[in-house]
Coordinates of C-alpha atoms and ligand atoms in Angstrom, one line a residue:
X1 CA -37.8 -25.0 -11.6
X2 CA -34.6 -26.7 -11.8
X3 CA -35.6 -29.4 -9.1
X4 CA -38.7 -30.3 -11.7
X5 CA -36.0 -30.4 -14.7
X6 CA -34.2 -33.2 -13.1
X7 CA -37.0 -34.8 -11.2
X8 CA -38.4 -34.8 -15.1
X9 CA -35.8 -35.7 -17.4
X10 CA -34.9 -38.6 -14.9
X11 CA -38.2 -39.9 -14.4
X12 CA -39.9 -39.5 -18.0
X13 CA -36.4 -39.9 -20.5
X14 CA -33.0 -41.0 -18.4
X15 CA -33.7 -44.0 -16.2
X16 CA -30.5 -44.0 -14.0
X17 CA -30.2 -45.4 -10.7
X18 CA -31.6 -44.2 -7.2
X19 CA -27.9 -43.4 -6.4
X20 CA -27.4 -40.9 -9.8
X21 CA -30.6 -39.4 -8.8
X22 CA -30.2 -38.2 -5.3
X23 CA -26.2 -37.0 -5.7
X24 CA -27.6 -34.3 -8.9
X25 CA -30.3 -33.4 -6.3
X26 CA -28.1 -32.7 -4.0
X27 CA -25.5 -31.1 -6.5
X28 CA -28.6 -29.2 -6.7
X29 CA -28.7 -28.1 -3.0
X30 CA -25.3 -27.2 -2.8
X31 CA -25.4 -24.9 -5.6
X32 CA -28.3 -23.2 -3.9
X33 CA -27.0 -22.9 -0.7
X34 CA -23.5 -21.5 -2.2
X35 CA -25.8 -18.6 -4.5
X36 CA -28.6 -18.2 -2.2
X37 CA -27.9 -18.6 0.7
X38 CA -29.4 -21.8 3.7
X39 CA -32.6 -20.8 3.7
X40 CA -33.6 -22.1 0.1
X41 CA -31.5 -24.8 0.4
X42 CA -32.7 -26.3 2.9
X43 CA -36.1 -25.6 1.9
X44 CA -35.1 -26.9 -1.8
X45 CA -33.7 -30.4 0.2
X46 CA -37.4 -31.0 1.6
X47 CA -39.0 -30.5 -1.8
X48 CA -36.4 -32.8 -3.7
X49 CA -36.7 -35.3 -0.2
X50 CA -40.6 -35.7 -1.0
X51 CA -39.9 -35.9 -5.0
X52 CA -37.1 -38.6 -4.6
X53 CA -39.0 -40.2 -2.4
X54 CA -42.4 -39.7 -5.0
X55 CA -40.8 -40.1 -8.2
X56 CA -37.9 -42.8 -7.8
X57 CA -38.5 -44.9 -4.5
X58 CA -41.1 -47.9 -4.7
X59 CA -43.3 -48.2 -4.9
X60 CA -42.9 -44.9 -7.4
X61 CA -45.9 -42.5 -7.6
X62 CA -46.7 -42.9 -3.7
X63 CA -45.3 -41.2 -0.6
X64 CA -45.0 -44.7 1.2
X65 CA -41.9 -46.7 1.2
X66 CA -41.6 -50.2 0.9
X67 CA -38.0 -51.2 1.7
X68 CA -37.0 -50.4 5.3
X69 CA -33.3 -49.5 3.4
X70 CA -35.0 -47.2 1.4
X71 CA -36.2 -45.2 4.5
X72 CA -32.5 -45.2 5.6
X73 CA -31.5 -43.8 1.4
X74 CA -33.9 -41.2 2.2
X75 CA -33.1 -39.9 5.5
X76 CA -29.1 -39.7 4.6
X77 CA -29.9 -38.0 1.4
X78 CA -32.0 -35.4 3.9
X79 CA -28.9 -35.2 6.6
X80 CA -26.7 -34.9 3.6
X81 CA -28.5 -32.3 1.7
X82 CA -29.0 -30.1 5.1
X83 CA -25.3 -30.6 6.4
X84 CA -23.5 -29.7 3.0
X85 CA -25.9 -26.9 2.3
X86 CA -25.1 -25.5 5.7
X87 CA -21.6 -25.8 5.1
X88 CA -21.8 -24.7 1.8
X89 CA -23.6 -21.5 3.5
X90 CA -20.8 -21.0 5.7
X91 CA -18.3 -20.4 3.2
X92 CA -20.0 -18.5 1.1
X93 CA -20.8 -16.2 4.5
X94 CA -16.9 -16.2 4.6
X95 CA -15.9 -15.4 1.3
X96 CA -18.4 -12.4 1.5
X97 CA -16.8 -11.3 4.7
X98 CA -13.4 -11.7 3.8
X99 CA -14.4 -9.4 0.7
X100 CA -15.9 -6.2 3.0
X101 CA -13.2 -7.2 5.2
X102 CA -10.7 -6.6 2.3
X103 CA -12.8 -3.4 1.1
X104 CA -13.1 -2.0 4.7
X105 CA -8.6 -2.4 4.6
X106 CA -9.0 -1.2 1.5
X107 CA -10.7 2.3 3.2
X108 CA -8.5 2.6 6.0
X109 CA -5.3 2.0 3.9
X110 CA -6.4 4.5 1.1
X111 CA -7.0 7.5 3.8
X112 CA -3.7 7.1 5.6
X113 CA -2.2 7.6 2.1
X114 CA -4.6 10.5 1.5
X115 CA -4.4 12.0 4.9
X116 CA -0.3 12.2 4.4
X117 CA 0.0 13.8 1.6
X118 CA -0.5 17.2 3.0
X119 CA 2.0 20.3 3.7
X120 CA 0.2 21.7 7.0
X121 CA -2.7 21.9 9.1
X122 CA -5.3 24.1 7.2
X123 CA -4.4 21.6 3.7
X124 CA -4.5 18.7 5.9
X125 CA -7.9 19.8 7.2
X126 CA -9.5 20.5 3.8
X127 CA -8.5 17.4 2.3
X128 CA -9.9 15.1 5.0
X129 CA -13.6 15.2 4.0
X130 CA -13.0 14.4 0.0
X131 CA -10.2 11.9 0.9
X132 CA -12.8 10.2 3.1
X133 CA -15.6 10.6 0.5
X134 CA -13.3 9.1 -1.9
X135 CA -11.9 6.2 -0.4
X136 CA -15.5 5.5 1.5
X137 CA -18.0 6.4 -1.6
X138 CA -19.9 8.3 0.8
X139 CA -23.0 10.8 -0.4
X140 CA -21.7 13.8 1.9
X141 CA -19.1 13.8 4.9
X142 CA -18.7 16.4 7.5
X143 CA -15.8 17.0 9.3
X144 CA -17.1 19.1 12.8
X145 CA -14.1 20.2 15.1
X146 CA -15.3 21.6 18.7
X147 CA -12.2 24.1 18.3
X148 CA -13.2 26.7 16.5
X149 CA -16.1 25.6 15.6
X150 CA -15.3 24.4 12.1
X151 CA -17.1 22.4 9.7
X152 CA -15.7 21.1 6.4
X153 CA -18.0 19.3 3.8
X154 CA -17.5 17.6 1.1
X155 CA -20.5 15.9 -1.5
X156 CA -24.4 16.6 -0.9
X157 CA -24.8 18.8 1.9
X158 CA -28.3 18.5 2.2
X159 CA -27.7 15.0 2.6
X160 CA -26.3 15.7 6.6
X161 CA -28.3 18.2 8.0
X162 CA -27.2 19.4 11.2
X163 CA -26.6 23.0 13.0
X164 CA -23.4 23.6 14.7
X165 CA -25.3 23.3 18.7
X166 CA -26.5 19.8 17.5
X167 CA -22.8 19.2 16.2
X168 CA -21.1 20.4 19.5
X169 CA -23.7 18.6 21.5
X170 CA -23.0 15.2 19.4
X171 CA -19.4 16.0 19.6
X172 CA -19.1 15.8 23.3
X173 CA -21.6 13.0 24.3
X174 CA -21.1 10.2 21.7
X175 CA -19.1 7.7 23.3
X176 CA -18.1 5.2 20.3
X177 CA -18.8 5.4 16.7
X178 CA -22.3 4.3 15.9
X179 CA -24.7 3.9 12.6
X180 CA -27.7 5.7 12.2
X181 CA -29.9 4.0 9.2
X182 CA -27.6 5.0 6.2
X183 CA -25.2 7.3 8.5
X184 CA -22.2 6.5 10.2
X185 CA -21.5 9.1 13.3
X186 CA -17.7 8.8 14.4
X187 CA -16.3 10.7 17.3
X188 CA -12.6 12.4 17.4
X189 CA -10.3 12.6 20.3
X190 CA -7.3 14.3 21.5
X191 CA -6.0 11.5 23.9
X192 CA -9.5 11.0 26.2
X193 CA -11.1 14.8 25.5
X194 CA -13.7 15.2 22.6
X195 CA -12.0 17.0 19.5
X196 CA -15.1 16.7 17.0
X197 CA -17.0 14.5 15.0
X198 CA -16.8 12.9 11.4
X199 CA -20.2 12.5 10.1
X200 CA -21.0 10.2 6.4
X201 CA -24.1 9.4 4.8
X202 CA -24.6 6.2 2.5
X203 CA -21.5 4.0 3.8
X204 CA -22.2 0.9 5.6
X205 CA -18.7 -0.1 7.4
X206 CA -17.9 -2.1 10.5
X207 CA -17.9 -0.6 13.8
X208 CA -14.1 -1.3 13.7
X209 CA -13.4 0.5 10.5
X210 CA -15.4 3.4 12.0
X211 CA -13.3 3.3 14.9
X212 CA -9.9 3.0 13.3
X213 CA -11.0 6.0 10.6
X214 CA -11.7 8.5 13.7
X215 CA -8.3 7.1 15.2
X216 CA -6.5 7.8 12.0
X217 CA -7.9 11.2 11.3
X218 CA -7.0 12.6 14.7
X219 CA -3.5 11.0 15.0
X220 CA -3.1 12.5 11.3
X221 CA -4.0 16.1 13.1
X222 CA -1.9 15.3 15.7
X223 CA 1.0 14.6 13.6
X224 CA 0.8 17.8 11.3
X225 CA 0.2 20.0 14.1
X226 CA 3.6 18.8 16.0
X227 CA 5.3 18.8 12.7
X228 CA 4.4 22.5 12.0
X229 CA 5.2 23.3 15.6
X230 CA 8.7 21.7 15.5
X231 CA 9.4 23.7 12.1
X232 CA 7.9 26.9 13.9
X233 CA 10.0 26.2 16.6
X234 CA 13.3 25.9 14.2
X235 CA 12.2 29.1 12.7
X236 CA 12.2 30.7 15.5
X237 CA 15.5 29.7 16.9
X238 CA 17.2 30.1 13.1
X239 CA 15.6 33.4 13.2
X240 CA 17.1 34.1 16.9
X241 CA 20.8 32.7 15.8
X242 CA 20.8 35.4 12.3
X243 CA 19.6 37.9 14.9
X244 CA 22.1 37.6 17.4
X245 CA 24.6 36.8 14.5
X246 CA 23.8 40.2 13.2
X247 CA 23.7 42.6 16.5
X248 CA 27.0 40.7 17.2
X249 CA 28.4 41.7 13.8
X250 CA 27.1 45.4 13.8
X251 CA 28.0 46.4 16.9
X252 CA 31.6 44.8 16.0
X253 CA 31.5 46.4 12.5
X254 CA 29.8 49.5 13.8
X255 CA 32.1 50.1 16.9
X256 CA 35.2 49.6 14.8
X257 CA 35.2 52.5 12.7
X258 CA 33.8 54.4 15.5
X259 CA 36.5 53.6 17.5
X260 CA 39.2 55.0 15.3
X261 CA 37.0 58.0 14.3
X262 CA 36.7 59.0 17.9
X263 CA 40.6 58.5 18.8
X264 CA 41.8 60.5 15.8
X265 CA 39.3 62.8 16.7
X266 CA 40.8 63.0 20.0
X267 CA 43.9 63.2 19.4
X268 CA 43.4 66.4 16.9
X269 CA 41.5 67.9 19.6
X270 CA 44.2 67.9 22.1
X271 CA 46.0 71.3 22.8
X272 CA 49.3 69.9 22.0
X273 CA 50.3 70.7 18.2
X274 CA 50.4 68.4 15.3
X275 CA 52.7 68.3 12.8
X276 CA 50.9 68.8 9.6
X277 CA 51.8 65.1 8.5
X278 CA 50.3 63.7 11.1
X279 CA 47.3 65.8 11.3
X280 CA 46.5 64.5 7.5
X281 CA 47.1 61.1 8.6
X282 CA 44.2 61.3 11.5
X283 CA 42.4 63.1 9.0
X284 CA 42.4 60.5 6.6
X285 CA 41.4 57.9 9.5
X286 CA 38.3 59.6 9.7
X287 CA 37.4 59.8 6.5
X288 CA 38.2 56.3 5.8
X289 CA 36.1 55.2 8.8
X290 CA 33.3 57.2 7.8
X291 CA 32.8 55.5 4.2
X292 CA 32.8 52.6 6.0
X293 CA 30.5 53.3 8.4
X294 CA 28.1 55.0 5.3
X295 CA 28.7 51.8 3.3
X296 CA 27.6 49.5 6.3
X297 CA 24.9 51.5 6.7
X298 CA 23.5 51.6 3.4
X299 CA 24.1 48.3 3.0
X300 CA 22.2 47.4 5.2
X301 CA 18.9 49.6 5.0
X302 CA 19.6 48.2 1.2
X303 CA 19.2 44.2 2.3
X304 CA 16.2 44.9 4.5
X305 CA 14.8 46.8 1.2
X306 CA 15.2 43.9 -0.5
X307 CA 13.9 41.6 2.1
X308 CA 10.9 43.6 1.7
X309 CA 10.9 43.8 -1.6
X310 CA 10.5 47.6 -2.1
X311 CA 13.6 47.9 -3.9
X312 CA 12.0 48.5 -8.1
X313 CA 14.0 46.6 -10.4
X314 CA 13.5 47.2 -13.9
X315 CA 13.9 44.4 -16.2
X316 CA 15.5 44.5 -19.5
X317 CA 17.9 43.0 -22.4
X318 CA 21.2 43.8 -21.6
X319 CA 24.6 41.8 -23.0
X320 CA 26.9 40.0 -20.8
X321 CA 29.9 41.6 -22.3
X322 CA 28.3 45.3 -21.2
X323 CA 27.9 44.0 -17.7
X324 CA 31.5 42.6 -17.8
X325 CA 32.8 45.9 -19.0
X326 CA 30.9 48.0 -16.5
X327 CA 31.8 46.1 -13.3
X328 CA 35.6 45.7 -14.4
X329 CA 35.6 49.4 -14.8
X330 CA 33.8 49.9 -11.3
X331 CA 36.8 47.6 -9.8
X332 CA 39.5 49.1 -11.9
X333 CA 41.5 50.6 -8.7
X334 CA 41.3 47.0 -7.0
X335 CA 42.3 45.3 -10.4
X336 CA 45.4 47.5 -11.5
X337 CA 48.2 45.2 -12.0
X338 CA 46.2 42.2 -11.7
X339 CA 45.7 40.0 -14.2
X340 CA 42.2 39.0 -15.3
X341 CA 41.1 36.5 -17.8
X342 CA 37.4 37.2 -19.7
X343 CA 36.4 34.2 -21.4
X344 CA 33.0 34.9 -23.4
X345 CA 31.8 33.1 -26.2
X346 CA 28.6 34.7 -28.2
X347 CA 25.7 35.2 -25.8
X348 CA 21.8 36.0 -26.2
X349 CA 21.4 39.0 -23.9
X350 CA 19.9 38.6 -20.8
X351 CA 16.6 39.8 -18.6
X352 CA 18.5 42.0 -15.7
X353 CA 18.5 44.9 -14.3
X354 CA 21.4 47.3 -14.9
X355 CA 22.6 48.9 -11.7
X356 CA 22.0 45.2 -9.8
X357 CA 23.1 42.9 -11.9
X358 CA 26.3 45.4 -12.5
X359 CA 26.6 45.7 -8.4
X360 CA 26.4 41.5 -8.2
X361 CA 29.6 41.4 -10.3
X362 CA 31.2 43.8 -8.9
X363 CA 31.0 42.5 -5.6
X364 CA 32.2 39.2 -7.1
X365 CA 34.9 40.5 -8.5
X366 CA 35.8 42.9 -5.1
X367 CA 35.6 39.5 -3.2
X368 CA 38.0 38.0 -5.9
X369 CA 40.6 40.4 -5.2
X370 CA 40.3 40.7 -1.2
X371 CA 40.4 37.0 -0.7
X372 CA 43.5 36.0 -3.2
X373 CA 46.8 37.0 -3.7
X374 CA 47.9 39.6 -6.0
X375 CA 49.9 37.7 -8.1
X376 CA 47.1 35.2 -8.9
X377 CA 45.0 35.9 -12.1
X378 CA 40.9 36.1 -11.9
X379 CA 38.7 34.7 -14.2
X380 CA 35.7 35.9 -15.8
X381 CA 33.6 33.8 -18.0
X382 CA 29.9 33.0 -18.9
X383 CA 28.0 30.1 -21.0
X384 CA 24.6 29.3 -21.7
X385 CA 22.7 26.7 -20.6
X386 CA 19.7 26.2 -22.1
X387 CA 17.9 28.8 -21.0
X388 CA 19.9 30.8 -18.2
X389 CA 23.4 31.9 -19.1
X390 CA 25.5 31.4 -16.6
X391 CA 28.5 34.2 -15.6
X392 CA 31.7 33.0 -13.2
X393 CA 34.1 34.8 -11.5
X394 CA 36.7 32.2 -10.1
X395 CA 40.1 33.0 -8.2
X396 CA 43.1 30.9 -7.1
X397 CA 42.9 32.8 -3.7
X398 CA 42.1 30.9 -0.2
X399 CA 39.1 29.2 -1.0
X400 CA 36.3 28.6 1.4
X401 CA 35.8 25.4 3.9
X402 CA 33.0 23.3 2.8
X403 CA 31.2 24.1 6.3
X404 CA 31.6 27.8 6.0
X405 CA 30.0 27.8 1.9
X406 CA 26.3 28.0 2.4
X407 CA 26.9 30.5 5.3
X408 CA 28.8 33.2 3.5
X409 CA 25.3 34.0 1.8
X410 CA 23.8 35.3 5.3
X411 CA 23.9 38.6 5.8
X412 CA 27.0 39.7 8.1
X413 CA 28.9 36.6 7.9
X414 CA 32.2 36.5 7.2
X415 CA 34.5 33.5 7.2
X416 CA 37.0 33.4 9.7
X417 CA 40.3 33.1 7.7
X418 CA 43.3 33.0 11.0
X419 CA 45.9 36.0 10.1
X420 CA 43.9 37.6 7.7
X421 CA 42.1 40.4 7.9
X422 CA 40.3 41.9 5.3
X423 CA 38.0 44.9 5.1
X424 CA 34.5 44.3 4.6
X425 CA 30.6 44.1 5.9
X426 CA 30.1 40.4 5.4
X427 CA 26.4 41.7 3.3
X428 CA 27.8 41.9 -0.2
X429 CA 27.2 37.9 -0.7
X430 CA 24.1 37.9 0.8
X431 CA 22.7 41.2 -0.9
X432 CA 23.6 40.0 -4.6
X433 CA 22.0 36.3 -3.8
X434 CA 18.5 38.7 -3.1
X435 CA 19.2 40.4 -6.3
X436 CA 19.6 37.0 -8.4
X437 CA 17.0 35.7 -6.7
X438 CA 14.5 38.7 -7.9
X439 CA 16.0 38.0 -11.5
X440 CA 15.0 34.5 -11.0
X441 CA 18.4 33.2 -11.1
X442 CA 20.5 31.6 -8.6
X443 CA 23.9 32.4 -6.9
X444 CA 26.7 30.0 -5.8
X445 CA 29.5 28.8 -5.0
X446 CA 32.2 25.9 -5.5
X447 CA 35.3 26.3 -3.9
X448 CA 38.3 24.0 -2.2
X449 CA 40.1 25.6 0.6
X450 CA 43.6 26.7 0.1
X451 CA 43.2 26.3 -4.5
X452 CA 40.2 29.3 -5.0
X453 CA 36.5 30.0 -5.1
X454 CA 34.2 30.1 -8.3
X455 CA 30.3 32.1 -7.8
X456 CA 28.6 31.7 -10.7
X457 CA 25.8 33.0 -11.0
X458 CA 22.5 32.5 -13.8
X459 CA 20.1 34.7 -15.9
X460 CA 17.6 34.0 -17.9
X461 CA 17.9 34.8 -21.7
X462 CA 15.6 37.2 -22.8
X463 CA 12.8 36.8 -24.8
X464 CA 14.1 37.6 -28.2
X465 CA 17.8 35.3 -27.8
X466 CA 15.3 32.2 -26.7
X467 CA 15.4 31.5 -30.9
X468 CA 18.7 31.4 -31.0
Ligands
ADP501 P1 32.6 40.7 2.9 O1 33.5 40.5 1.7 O2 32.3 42.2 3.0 O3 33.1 40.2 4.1 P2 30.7 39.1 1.5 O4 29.2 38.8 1.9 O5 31.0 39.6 0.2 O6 31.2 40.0 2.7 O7 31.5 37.7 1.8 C1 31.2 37.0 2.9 C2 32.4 36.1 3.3 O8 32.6 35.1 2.3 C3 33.7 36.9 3.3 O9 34.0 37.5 4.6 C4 34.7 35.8 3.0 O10 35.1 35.1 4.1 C5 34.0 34.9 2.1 N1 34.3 35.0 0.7 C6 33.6 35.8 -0.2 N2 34.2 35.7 -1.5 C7 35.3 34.9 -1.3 C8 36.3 34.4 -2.2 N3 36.3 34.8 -3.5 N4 37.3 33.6 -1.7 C9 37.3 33.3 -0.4 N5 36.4 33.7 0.5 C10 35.4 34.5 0.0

């Protein structure tokens, strides 16, 4: 069509020279070989040979030539046209494979991203099918692995149809990725053993891409299966530390009070007599010893309630001032002659529970006492922000070293202060944090050895002081 334009308008309207003519015909070819490829170009430089050679070489309007130069014009327009289409062909071959090169990149870099997004080995394994469906535009993909025998789809499953024997079978005997018409078939690997097969219809990739896909699905695997195994392994030896932490601490804490129960116990049981002073003295011991040992006790089937959360909390409104007042009252023997400073401005009440929140405070405030001198003042106070409210008890006592802080919150820890020794279970921390935690709130603590501690801990407002 276009070759008939030219020959046309420069035979019947333009006359131009020879020269004008054969450089648009072989514009002409170019162009062709650059859209459609050699073939038609080449084909297209025989037809426009033969019309030059008819049309515009004398004699004009016969296939014979006349001028022996004319036969050489005609043969280097040929050479040309067939040269510079063929080169023309090659870079257009190229630019098209640079393109599915850039596209194929394009897949591989798109399902690393996809494939490490994910938490753990199940979420990892359910998101490799749609992440390669969506980076791929495949119809349907399968993921098969041989272990367990699991299959995860994603698209038209009618569009890969295959039981699980043919999928174990393919699994094991496909040596390297292959296409089958519209379906690509790509085995996985653990090092040089068969681990299962990735199977997707309608994609046409290279046998490279294929390759590198099943290489970067299995190391993916790979990867989230050590890293779950390292963190299950830290688990485990966190979990072992808190255990032998805590037999450690209750056979200490335990033994103590035994101890002294059993030696006054002796000692009132020998046949020698007492003086009644010092019979009320053991006496005392053992009672003493044997609060402590209930307390521990209790406290402790009262933690592994809460770990198990069958301790029933019951949330309502209650004012901060009431829970100030109540846990001051429970600590009024530890407070006598102390002085205590309650800073609290107008608060919406908050969502707690009573008896908790009340015990939380009070162990603050116990701890407060025990672990600062008693001519230093405590402080109580509480502010809202936004939409917790947050109550602190701070003391100018010994403070806490920046190593010990986040430990105090396990259960049966207790910091170890040289020269000091105070009476406790090392659970109270670690209890209220469980409590604050089932209110939704959060318990810490800032402290500076040797100038004090503050815990604060947070509540959320209820309901009805969110308006104000
Ligand atoms: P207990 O007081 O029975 O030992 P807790 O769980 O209440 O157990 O506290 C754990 C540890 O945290 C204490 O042994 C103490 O070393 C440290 N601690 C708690 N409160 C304070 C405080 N206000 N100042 C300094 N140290 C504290």
């Amino acid at each position: 069509m276009m070759l008939s334009g030219i020959v046309a308008v420069y035979h019947l309207w333009l006359h131009v020279s020879q020269t004008t003519v054969a450089l648009t015909l072989l514009m002409l070819v170019l162009f062709l070989a650059a859209k459609w490829g050699l073939r038609y170009a080449v084909a297209t430089s025989i037809a426009a040979t033969v019309c030059y050679n008819f049309y515009f070489l004398p004699p004009i309007g016969t296939f014979t030539i006349s001028d022996p130069q004319n036969w050489l014009g005609l043969f280097a327009f040929l050479t040309v046209s067939v040269v510079g289409s063929r080169l023309s062909e090659r870079a257009r071959e190229e630019a098209e494979e640079a393109r599915v090169r850039q596209r194929e990149l394009e897949v591989l870099y798109g399902l690393s991203r996809e494939l490490l997004q994910t938490e753990n080995v199940a979420s990892l394994l359910n998101a490799i099918s749609p992440a390669v469906m969506l980076v791929t535009r495949a119809d349907a993909v399968v993921l098969y692995l041989l272990d367990g025998s699991r299959r995860y789809m994603a698209g038209d499953s009618s569009a890969i149809q295959m039981d699980d024997v043919g999928l174990r079978q393919l699994s094991q005997t496909l040596p390297a990725p292959d296409m089958v018409g519209a379906q690509a078939r790509v085995p996985l690997r653990v090092g040089v053993r068969p681990r299962g097969l990735l199977l997707m219809s309608g994609v046409s990739l290279s046998m490279e891409t294929l390759e590198a896909m099943g290489g970067l699905i299995s190391v993916s695997i790979d990867r989230e299966q050590a890293l779950e195994d390292v963190s299950r392994g830290e688990a485990a030896k966190e979990s072992e530390r808190l255990r032998s932490l805590m037999i450690d601490s209750i056979t200490h804490e335990l033994r103590t009070p035994l101890t002294a129960i059993k030696a006054a116990a002796s000692t009132l049981l020998l046949p020698k007599a007492l003086e009644p002073e010092e019979q009320r003295e053991l006496l005392t011991v053992i009672d003493e010893e044997s609060d402590r040992l209930n307390r521990l006790v209790s406290e402790a089937v009262e933690m592994a309630q809460l770990d198990t959360q069958e301790v029933h909390m019951t949330f309502a409104p209650m004012s901060v001032e009431e829970m100030v007042r109540q846990a001051m009252e429970n600590c009024s023997s530890l407070l006598e002659g102390r002085e205590v400073k309650v800073s609290l401005p107008k608060l919406p009440p908050v969502m707690a529970d009573r008896e908790f929140i009340t015990k939380v405070l009070t162990n603050l405030i116990e701890n407060a006492t025990k672990y600062s001198d008693a001519g230093t003042p405590i402080f109580l106070s509480a502010e809202r922000k936004g939409e917790m409210v947050n109550v602190s008890v701070a003391d100018r006592g010994m403070g806490i070293d920046l190593s010990e802080q986040s430990l105090i919150f396990e259960r049966f820890y207790r910091a170890s202060v040289p020269g000091q020794q105070t009476s406790g279970t090392g659970m109270g921390l670690a209890i209220s944090r469980a409590i604050i935690e089932a209110h939704r709130g959060t318990l810490s603590v800032t402290s500076q050895l040797g100038e004090g501690s503050v815990f604060s801990f947070t509540l959320p407002v209820a309901g009805d002081g969110l308006m104000s």
